[in-house]
Short mmCIF file of C-alpha atoms and ligand atoms in Angstrom, two decimals:
data_model
loop_
_atom_site.label_atom_id
_atom_site.label_comp_id
_atom_site.label_asym_id
_atom_site.label_seq_id
_atom_site.Cartn_x
_atom_site.Cartn_y
_atom_site.Cartn_z
CA MET A 1 94.66 106.69 72.47
CA ARG A 2 96.90 103.58 71.81
CA VAL A 3 100.62 104.37 72.52
CA PRO A 4 103.41 102.87 70.39
CA SER A 5 104.46 99.96 72.51
CA SER A 6 108.16 99.46 72.93
CA SER A 7 107.73 95.84 71.45
CA ASP A 8 107.39 98.00 68.38
CA GLN A 9 110.82 99.52 68.70
CA GLY A 10 112.89 97.05 70.53
CA VAL A 11 113.70 97.54 74.39
CA GLY A 12 116.63 98.78 76.40
CA ASP A 13 118.66 100.42 74.04
CA ARG A 14 116.48 103.10 72.26
CA PRO A 15 118.78 105.59 70.68
CA THR A 16 116.39 108.43 70.85
CA PRO A 17 113.39 109.03 73.11
CA VAL A 18 109.96 107.60 71.80
CA MET A 19 107.79 110.73 71.09
CA LEU A 20 104.21 110.00 71.63
CA PRO A 21 101.45 111.84 69.50
CA SER A 22 99.95 114.85 71.18
CA PRO A 23 96.47 114.44 72.56
CA PRO A 24 93.75 116.24 70.86
CA VAL A 25 93.42 119.33 73.20
CA GLY A 26 93.13 123.08 72.79
CA ALA A 27 96.06 125.37 72.76
CA ARG A 28 98.14 125.59 75.89
CA ASP A 29 97.53 128.01 78.41
CA GLY A 30 100.56 130.43 77.89
CA ARG A 31 100.54 131.90 81.32
CA PRO A 32 103.41 130.65 83.52
CA GLY A 33 102.60 128.94 86.94
CA VAL A 34 103.20 131.71 89.67
CA SER A 35 104.83 128.91 91.74
CA GLY A 36 107.44 128.27 89.28
CA ILE A 37 109.15 131.83 89.63
CA THR A 38 111.67 132.76 92.23
CA ARG A 39 110.48 135.40 95.10
CA GLU A 40 113.01 137.94 93.68
CA ALA A 41 111.44 137.40 90.16
CA LEU A 42 107.97 137.92 91.71
CA ALA A 43 109.07 141.07 93.55
CA SER A 44 110.45 142.40 90.28
CA TRP A 45 107.21 141.78 88.56
CA CYS A 46 105.23 143.63 91.21
CA THR A 47 107.62 146.39 91.06
CA ALA A 48 107.26 146.66 87.22
CA ALA A 49 103.59 146.49 87.72
CA GLY A 50 103.70 149.70 89.61
CA GLU A 51 103.24 148.11 93.04
CA VAL A 52 105.55 147.62 96.14
CA ALA A 53 107.98 144.78 96.23
CA TRP A 54 106.56 143.49 99.49
CA ARG A 55 103.26 142.56 97.69
CA GLU A 56 105.29 139.42 96.63
CA ARG A 57 105.19 138.37 100.35
CA GLN A 58 101.58 138.57 100.17
CA VAL A 59 101.06 136.69 97.07
CA SER A 60 103.65 134.00 98.18
CA ASP A 61 102.16 133.44 101.58
CA ALA A 62 98.76 132.85 100.13
CA ILE A 63 99.85 130.65 97.39
CA TRP A 64 102.45 128.40 99.30
CA SER A 65 100.17 128.08 102.19
CA GLY A 66 97.37 126.55 100.09
CA ARG A 67 94.71 129.29 101.07
CA ALA A 68 94.38 130.90 97.71
CA THR A 69 93.37 128.96 94.59
CA THR A 70 92.81 131.95 92.67
CA PHE A 71 94.32 135.53 92.98
CA GLU A 72 91.04 136.68 93.96
CA ASP A 73 91.47 134.59 97.23
CA ILE A 74 94.14 137.15 98.22
CA PRO A 75 91.89 139.88 99.34
CA GLN A 76 94.51 142.19 100.93
CA LEU A 77 95.86 142.82 97.35
CA PRO A 78 94.65 145.82 95.42
CA ALA A 79 91.70 144.76 92.89
CA ALA A 80 93.95 146.09 89.90
CA LEU A 81 97.01 143.91 91.08
CA ARG A 82 94.73 140.76 91.33
CA ALA A 83 93.39 141.21 87.66
CA ARG A 84 97.07 141.87 86.65
CA LEU A 85 98.19 138.77 88.41
CA THR A 86 95.30 136.80 86.73
CA ALA A 87 96.10 137.92 83.42
CA SER A 88 99.80 137.04 83.85
CA PHE A 89 99.90 133.88 85.86
CA ARG A 90 98.22 130.67 86.64
CA VAL A 91 97.89 129.78 90.36
CA ASP A 92 97.76 126.16 89.56
CA THR A 93 99.44 124.38 86.53
CA LEU A 94 97.53 121.24 87.35
CA ALA A 95 94.47 121.31 85.15
CA GLU A 96 92.48 118.53 86.55
CA THR A 97 93.50 115.58 89.25
CA MET A 98 91.85 112.07 89.95
CA VAL A 99 93.00 110.52 93.20
CA ARG A 100 92.63 106.64 93.90
CA SER A 101 93.21 105.22 97.28
CA SER A 102 94.47 101.80 98.51
CA ASP A 103 96.15 100.05 101.55
CA GLY A 104 93.11 101.17 103.51
CA GLY A 105 93.80 104.91 102.59
CA LEU A 106 97.59 104.54 103.55
CA THR A 107 98.50 104.97 99.85
CA GLU A 108 96.86 107.45 97.59
CA LYS A 109 97.53 108.00 94.10
CA ALA A 110 96.89 111.10 91.96
CA LEU A 111 96.62 111.31 88.13
CA HIS A 112 97.11 115.03 87.25
CA ARG A 113 96.22 116.41 83.85
CA LEU A 114 98.23 119.16 82.60
CA ASP A 115 97.02 121.85 80.39
CA ASP A 116 98.34 120.23 77.12
CA GLY A 117 96.56 117.15 77.91
CA ARG A 118 99.57 114.96 79.14
CA THR A 119 99.15 113.24 82.32
CA ILE A 120 101.61 112.55 85.27
CA GLU A 121 101.42 110.87 88.52
CA SER A 122 102.10 111.52 92.24
CA VAL A 123 101.62 109.16 95.21
CA LEU A 124 101.54 109.79 98.93
CA MET A 125 102.17 107.16 101.26
CA ARG A 126 101.38 107.67 105.03
CA TYR A 127 103.51 105.71 107.61
CA PRO A 128 101.71 105.77 110.74
CA ALA A 129 103.58 106.47 114.01
CA ARG A 130 105.46 103.56 115.15
CA GLY A 131 108.20 102.73 117.95
CA GLY A 132 108.94 106.23 118.80
CA ARG A 133 108.97 107.54 115.23
CA ARG A 134 106.66 110.02 114.29
CA GLU A 135 103.98 109.79 111.55
CA ARG A 136 104.96 110.37 108.06
CA ALA A 137 103.54 111.35 104.87
CA THR A 138 106.03 110.55 101.96
CA LEU A 139 104.97 112.29 98.70
CA CYS A 140 106.38 110.97 95.40
CA ILE A 141 106.45 113.28 92.50
CA SER A 142 107.14 113.28 88.73
CA SER A 143 109.66 115.38 87.03
CA GLN A 144 108.78 114.53 83.16
CA ALA A 145 105.81 113.54 81.35
CA GLY A 146 106.99 109.94 80.53
CA CYS A 147 110.82 109.05 80.40
CA ALA A 148 113.35 108.44 77.81
CA VAL A 149 115.53 105.98 79.68
CA GLY A 150 113.47 103.17 79.17
CA CYS A 151 114.14 100.55 81.90
CA PRO A 152 112.00 97.65 80.80
CA PHE A 153 110.56 96.98 84.39
CA CYS A 154 108.94 100.47 84.64
CA ALA A 155 105.68 101.48 83.26
CA THR A 156 106.91 105.03 82.64
CA GLY A 157 109.78 103.55 80.62
CA GLU A 158 107.33 101.63 78.71
CA LEU A 159 105.40 104.86 77.88
CA GLY A 160 108.13 106.70 76.15
CA PHE A 161 109.01 110.28 76.71
CA TRP A 162 106.46 113.13 76.16
CA ARG A 163 108.13 116.30 77.63
CA ASP A 164 110.07 117.87 80.46
CA LEU A 165 107.90 119.47 83.30
CA ASP A 166 108.46 122.93 84.23
CA THR A 167 109.12 124.14 87.64
CA ALA A 168 105.67 124.93 88.52
CA GLU A 169 104.24 121.76 87.19
CA ILE A 170 106.66 119.89 89.49
CA VAL A 171 105.99 122.06 92.59
CA ASP A 172 102.36 122.05 92.04
CA GLN A 173 102.07 118.51 92.80
CA ALA A 174 103.28 119.29 96.27
CA ARG A 175 100.92 122.04 96.69
CA PHE A 176 98.18 119.59 95.64
CA TRP A 177 98.68 117.30 98.23
CA ARG A 178 99.36 120.08 100.99
CA ARG A 179 95.82 121.39 100.29
CA HIS A 180 94.60 117.67 100.19
CA LEU A 181 96.22 117.06 103.80
CA MET A 182 95.34 120.29 105.32
CA ALA A 183 91.72 119.34 105.44
CA GLU A 184 92.80 116.67 107.79
CA GLY A 185 95.42 118.57 109.82
CA GLN A 186 98.19 116.53 108.23
CA ARG A 187 101.21 117.54 106.25
CA VAL A 188 103.67 116.18 103.74
CA THR A 189 106.89 115.33 105.84
CA ASN A 190 109.13 113.90 102.58
CA ILE A 191 109.33 114.37 98.96
CA VAL A 192 111.09 111.99 96.66
CA PHE A 193 111.36 112.56 93.01
CA MET A 194 110.72 109.00 92.35
CA GLY A 195 107.54 109.45 90.02
CA MET A 196 107.49 109.68 86.42
CA GLY A 197 110.65 110.70 84.60
CA GLU A 198 114.46 110.95 85.18
CA PRO A 199 114.94 114.10 87.46
CA LEU A 200 118.66 114.71 86.40
CA LEU A 201 117.65 114.87 82.53
CA ASN A 202 115.38 117.87 83.65
CA THR A 203 118.08 119.28 86.08
CA ASP A 204 117.22 123.10 85.86
CA ALA A 205 113.54 122.65 86.63
CA VAL A 206 114.12 119.87 89.26
CA VAL A 207 116.75 121.97 91.06
CA ALA A 208 114.50 125.06 91.04
CA ALA A 209 111.71 122.96 92.25
CA ALA A 210 113.69 121.39 95.01
CA GLU A 211 114.90 124.83 96.14
CA ALA A 212 111.18 126.05 96.08
CA LEU A 213 110.17 123.23 98.17
CA SER A 214 112.87 123.75 100.65
CA ASP A 215 112.47 127.40 100.90
CA THR A 216 111.19 128.24 104.31
CA GLN A 217 109.15 131.24 102.63
CA ARG A 218 107.71 128.94 100.13
CA PHE A 219 106.86 125.11 100.80
CA GLY A 220 109.21 125.09 103.52
CA LEU A 221 110.25 121.39 103.75
CA GLY A 222 113.77 120.79 104.96
CA ALA A 223 116.24 119.89 102.27
CA ARG A 224 117.22 116.74 103.77
CA HIS A 225 113.71 115.71 103.68
CA ILE A 226 113.88 115.87 99.80
CA THR A 227 115.18 113.07 97.78
CA ILE A 228 116.33 113.18 94.15
CA SER A 229 116.48 109.83 92.53
CA THR A 230 118.48 109.25 89.47
CA SER A 231 119.00 106.13 87.19
CA GLY A 232 122.61 107.40 86.91
CA VAL A 233 122.94 110.63 84.94
CA VAL A 234 126.66 111.42 86.14
CA THR A 235 126.46 114.89 84.39
CA GLY A 236 123.46 115.65 86.69
CA ILE A 237 125.12 114.37 89.68
CA ASP A 238 128.12 116.56 88.87
CA ARG A 239 125.86 119.49 88.77
CA LEU A 240 124.32 118.74 92.12
CA ILE A 241 127.81 118.39 93.36
CA ALA A 242 128.56 121.87 92.23
CA LEU A 243 125.47 123.34 94.22
CA ARG A 244 126.33 121.31 97.38
CA PRO A 245 122.95 121.22 98.52
CA GLN A 246 121.56 118.99 101.55
CA PHE A 247 119.08 117.13 99.24
CA THR A 248 119.14 113.43 99.58
CA LEU A 249 120.55 111.53 96.68
CA ALA A 250 119.05 108.25 95.62
CA VAL A 251 120.71 105.93 92.81
CA SER A 252 118.84 103.43 90.95
CA LEU A 253 121.47 100.80 90.74
CA HIS A 254 119.32 97.43 90.35
CA ALA A 255 122.41 95.54 89.27
CA ALA A 256 126.06 96.06 89.75
CA ARG A 257 127.00 93.44 86.94
CA PRO A 258 127.30 95.53 83.69
CA ALA A 259 125.59 93.06 81.17
CA LEU A 260 122.71 92.96 83.71
CA ARG A 261 122.48 96.65 84.33
CA GLN A 262 122.54 97.38 80.55
CA LEU A 263 119.42 95.35 80.34
CA LEU A 264 117.78 96.78 83.33
CA VAL A 265 118.97 100.55 83.27
CA PRO A 266 119.85 101.27 79.57
CA LEU A 267 121.70 104.36 80.75
CA GLU A 268 124.74 101.85 81.94
CA ARG A 269 125.90 102.01 78.33
CA ARG A 270 126.53 105.70 78.64
CA TRP A 271 127.35 105.95 82.27
CA PRO A 272 128.47 102.60 83.82
CA ALA A 273 127.52 101.76 87.49
CA THR A 274 131.27 102.18 88.55
CA GLU A 275 131.20 105.88 87.26
CA VAL A 276 127.83 106.61 88.83
CA VAL A 277 128.85 105.37 92.14
CA ALA A 278 132.14 107.24 91.95
CA ALA A 279 130.07 110.41 91.09
CA ALA A 280 127.66 109.71 93.88
CA THR A 281 130.58 109.06 96.47
CA THR A 282 131.84 112.53 95.87
CA TYR A 283 128.35 113.82 96.35
CA ALA A 284 128.40 112.20 99.85
CA ASP A 285 131.89 113.48 100.46
CA VAL A 286 130.87 117.03 99.57
CA THR A 287 127.59 117.05 101.21
CA GLY A 288 128.17 114.68 104.25
CA ARG A 289 124.86 113.18 103.05
CA ARG A 290 124.57 109.28 102.89
CA ILE A 291 123.60 107.99 99.27
CA THR A 292 120.56 105.75 99.08
CA TYR A 293 120.94 102.85 96.60
CA GLU A 294 117.83 101.51 95.24
CA MET A 295 117.53 97.93 93.90
CA VAL A 296 114.22 96.53 92.37
CA MET A 297 114.30 92.95 93.10
CA ILE A 298 113.21 90.74 90.11
CA ALA A 299 112.91 87.15 90.60
CA GLY A 300 115.45 84.89 88.96
CA ILE A 301 117.11 87.93 87.25
CA ASN A 302 119.01 90.26 89.53
CA ASP A 303 118.44 88.60 92.91
CA THR A 304 121.04 85.81 92.97
CA ALA A 305 124.01 85.00 95.37
CA ILE A 306 126.38 86.40 92.65
CA ASP A 307 124.56 89.80 92.23
CA ALA A 308 124.33 90.29 96.03
CA GLU A 309 128.20 89.83 96.20
CA ALA A 310 128.74 92.25 93.20
CA ALA A 311 126.53 94.83 94.74
CA ALA A 312 128.48 94.34 98.05
CA ASP A 313 131.70 94.61 96.35
CA LEU A 314 130.75 97.84 94.58
CA LEU A 315 129.44 99.69 97.63
CA LYS A 316 131.38 98.42 100.47
CA GLY A 317 132.88 101.09 102.60
CA ARG A 318 131.02 103.78 101.27
CA LEU A 319 128.54 106.09 102.97
CA ALA A 320 125.52 104.30 101.69
CA HIS A 321 121.89 102.93 102.45
CA VAL A 322 120.66 100.12 100.16
CA ASN A 323 116.95 99.90 99.67
CA LEU A 324 115.67 96.46 98.21
CA ILE A 325 112.36 97.02 96.66
CA PRO A 326 110.41 93.91 95.30
CA MET A 327 109.33 94.64 91.69
CA ASN A 328 105.85 96.03 91.39
CA PRO A 329 104.47 93.64 88.75
CA VAL A 330 103.50 95.50 85.37
CA ALA A 331 101.63 94.09 82.66
CA HIS A 332 104.20 94.22 79.84
CA THR A 333 106.92 92.37 81.72
CA PRO A 334 107.20 88.46 82.15
CA TRP A 335 108.86 89.19 85.54
CA GLU A 336 107.77 88.87 89.17
CA PRO A 337 108.98 90.17 92.21
CA SER A 338 111.73 88.24 93.92
CA PRO A 339 110.38 86.07 96.80
CA PRO A 340 110.88 87.42 100.44
CA ALA A 341 113.41 84.88 101.31
CA ARG A 342 115.55 85.58 98.44
CA ILE A 343 115.45 89.30 99.16
CA GLU A 344 116.28 88.72 102.68
CA ALA A 345 119.31 86.62 101.54
CA PHE A 346 120.47 89.45 99.47
CA ALA A 347 120.20 91.74 102.03
CA ASN A 348 122.25 89.54 104.42
CA VAL A 349 125.15 89.48 101.82
CA LEU A 350 124.99 93.34 101.85
CA ARG A 351 124.85 93.64 105.81
CA ARG A 352 127.69 91.30 106.16
CA VAL A 353 130.06 93.94 104.49
CA GLY A 354 128.60 96.57 106.68
CA LEU A 355 126.03 98.15 104.43
CA GLU A 356 122.84 99.20 106.10
CA THR A 357 120.14 97.55 103.88
CA THR A 358 116.09 97.88 104.24
CA VAL A 359 113.69 95.52 102.60
CA ARG A 360 110.98 97.85 101.42
CA ARG A 361 107.41 96.75 101.25
CA ASN A 362 105.58 97.23 97.91
CA ARG A 363 102.93 100.03 98.32
CA GLY A 364 99.64 100.38 96.44
CA VAL A 365 100.04 97.48 94.06
CA ASP A 366 96.30 97.36 93.54
CA ILE A 367 96.10 101.10 92.24
CA GLY A 368 99.15 100.67 90.06
CA ALA A 369 101.35 102.90 92.32
CA ALA A 370 104.68 101.98 90.41
CA CYS A 371 105.62 105.07 88.53
CA GLY A 372 103.68 105.32 85.33
CA GLN A 373 101.47 102.68 85.95
CA LEU A 374 98.31 104.71 85.85
CA ALA A 375 99.32 106.86 83.15
CA ALA A 376 99.97 103.73 80.96
CA GLU A 377 96.63 102.31 82.06
CA LEU A 378 94.84 105.45 80.89
CA ALA A 379 96.91 105.57 77.58
CA GLY A 380 94.94 102.39 76.55
CA ALA A 381 96.16 98.77 76.66
CA PRO A 382 98.32 97.61 73.66
CA THR A 383 97.06 94.47 71.98
CA PRO A 384 97.68 91.16 73.78
CA ALA A 385 99.74 90.14 70.87
CA ALA A 386 102.15 93.29 71.32
CA VAL A 387 102.31 92.36 75.00
CA ALA A 388 103.25 88.73 74.18
CA ARG A 389 105.80 90.09 71.71
CA ARG A 390 107.38 92.31 74.23
CA GLN A 391 107.45 89.83 76.99
CA GLN A 392 109.14 87.28 74.66
CA LEU A 393 111.68 89.87 73.79
CA LEU A 394 112.63 90.49 77.61
CA VAL A 395 112.64 86.85 78.14
CA ASP A 396 115.34 86.46 75.27
CA ARG A 397 117.25 89.69 76.29
CA SER A 398 117.47 88.65 79.94
CA ALA A 399 118.61 85.28 79.03
CA ALA A 400 121.38 87.12 76.86
CA ALA A 401 122.24 89.30 79.51
CA LEU A 402 122.53 86.60 82.17
CA LEU A 403 124.88 84.72 79.81
CA ASP A 404 126.96 88.00 79.24
CA ALA A 405 126.92 88.54 82.98
CA ALA A 406 128.33 84.93 83.52
CA ALA A 407 130.78 85.41 81.04
CA GLU A 408 132.09 88.66 82.88
CA ASP A 409 132.13 86.55 86.03
CA VAL A 410 134.85 84.05 84.59
CA ALA A 411 136.67 86.90 83.19
CA PRO A 412 136.71 89.59 85.97
CA GLY A 413 139.43 91.49 84.08
CA ALA A 414 136.69 92.52 81.77
CA VAL A 415 134.77 94.19 84.45
CA ALA A 416 137.94 95.89 86.25
CA ALA A 417 138.98 97.25 82.85
CA ARG A 418 135.87 99.40 82.50
N1 SAH B 501 114.10 107.99 86.87
C1 SAH B 501 114.62 107.90 88.43
C2 SAH B 501 113.34 108.45 89.23
C3 SAH B 501 111.93 107.82 89.04
S1 SAH B 501 111.77 106.06 88.97
C4 SAH B 501 115.09 106.52 88.69
O1 SAH B 501 115.01 105.67 88.01
O2 SAH B 501 115.72 106.67 89.85
C5 SAH B 501 111.66 106.01 90.60
C6 SAH B 501 112.08 104.48 91.16
O3 SAH B 501 111.14 103.60 90.91
C7 SAH B 501 113.27 103.77 90.69
O4 SAH B 501 114.27 103.44 91.77
C8 SAH B 501 112.75 102.92 89.86
O5 SAH B 501 113.67 101.77 89.66
C9 SAH B 501 111.55 102.58 90.75
N2 SAH B 501 110.59 101.65 89.91
C10 SAH B 501 110.21 101.70 88.61
N3 SAH B 501 109.33 100.70 88.11
C11 SAH B 501 109.12 99.89 89.33
C12 SAH B 501 108.38 98.60 89.35
N4 SAH B 501 107.78 98.04 88.54
N5 SAH B 501 108.50 98.19 90.67
C13 SAH B 501 109.15 98.74 91.75
N6 SAH B 501 109.87 99.83 91.48
C14 SAH B 501 109.96 100.43 90.38
FE1 SF4 B 502 112.73 106.43 83.69
FE2 SF4 B 502 113.37 106.07 86.23
FE3 SF4 B 502 111.31 104.50 85.04
FE4 SF4 B 502 113.98 104.04 84.43
S1 SF4 B 502 112.91 103.72 86.32
S2 SF4 B 502 112.24 104.30 82.81
S3 SF4 B 502 114.82 106.07 84.65
S4 SF4 B 502 111.50 106.49 85.49
#
């Protein structure tokens, strides 16, 4: 399948999501994923099926522990109930999964095929025990198939938007890795919503999934070990604030200067960084949780001393941790990751104003572990001419954005007035 490339449509300011053609597959399985419903709903379903409500507990235990891959694997249930469950629910919404490994097995990436033929990605990153810190296994999961936001450095943004994932499709990624790690006696210790998609443009399913993942009787991971990352959907942050959860909130900032951020995160036009940071600060106030700010470092684009000062001005004094991540090179961009010395200099500007700043290592570059890269690969390469057109477009747009950003610097009132 050759997917329409953003070079055919312009970048950065797509007014509507790019809808990709449906792959040629059969009808979708109409049965909902059992992991996507609440325990209360499952208990009610059991009662309506003429069973005692506590059967729910037996089903949930078997499903969430990873022991059961079909309802027939729960022998303590009456045969008739197993048959009714099978007729009503799927145990797993991921039809097929392919796993690739890199970094000597420390990074593993799964490409999951859904029942409508869409593909989504999840990545497991293992961090061996070091300096008194226990071994960790961080899982990065997808919230949508594709993404409508269209950040130009992101392979998912390049793909466009297919559809929202439902709750079961989100949590089944975590259940897949639980089973995968169980064989080694390991477990998932952290989950980040940093795979494909913008979680806060699919807030209902994402919140339900995060609740299932943090429920001690379901996936059972502490809420503080779950991070929801957003490119800056203020209405979504407001919804989280109302729920007062203990999840960690990560904000993809990438640039503090408006003209540059408009290029890198097109949502800046709708919700400027100042508003996003204000909403995130309220989240920190209400929950007591420190906000993580993510900045993908792109050589010569957003890594200058002026950018570092602008980020320091925006974030100083806030309950914040900044992660600087060298851009994972993606084929359709002309951009390169910033050199380590540049990133270190950037980090030092932030540290000087008291912001805790970590320089992250890029994991799994050789297996395309940046979000959406593998799905993009599978979708088929655009023609070299289309790639060249898109790269030129990004060169032109970034030159214009840098000029606009420079103009903002000489007229700081323009920024203050936003
Ligand atoms: N849509 C959400 C969550 C998914 S993207 C968001 O943007 O926050 C998760 C993270 O991956 C974001 O911080 C994003 O900027 C980063 N990312 C995307 N493409 C990347 C690339 N090529 N190199 C490094 N990080 C990338
Ligand atoms: Fe979407 Fe996040 Fe990629 Fe931007 S970085 S296109 S918001 S998935």
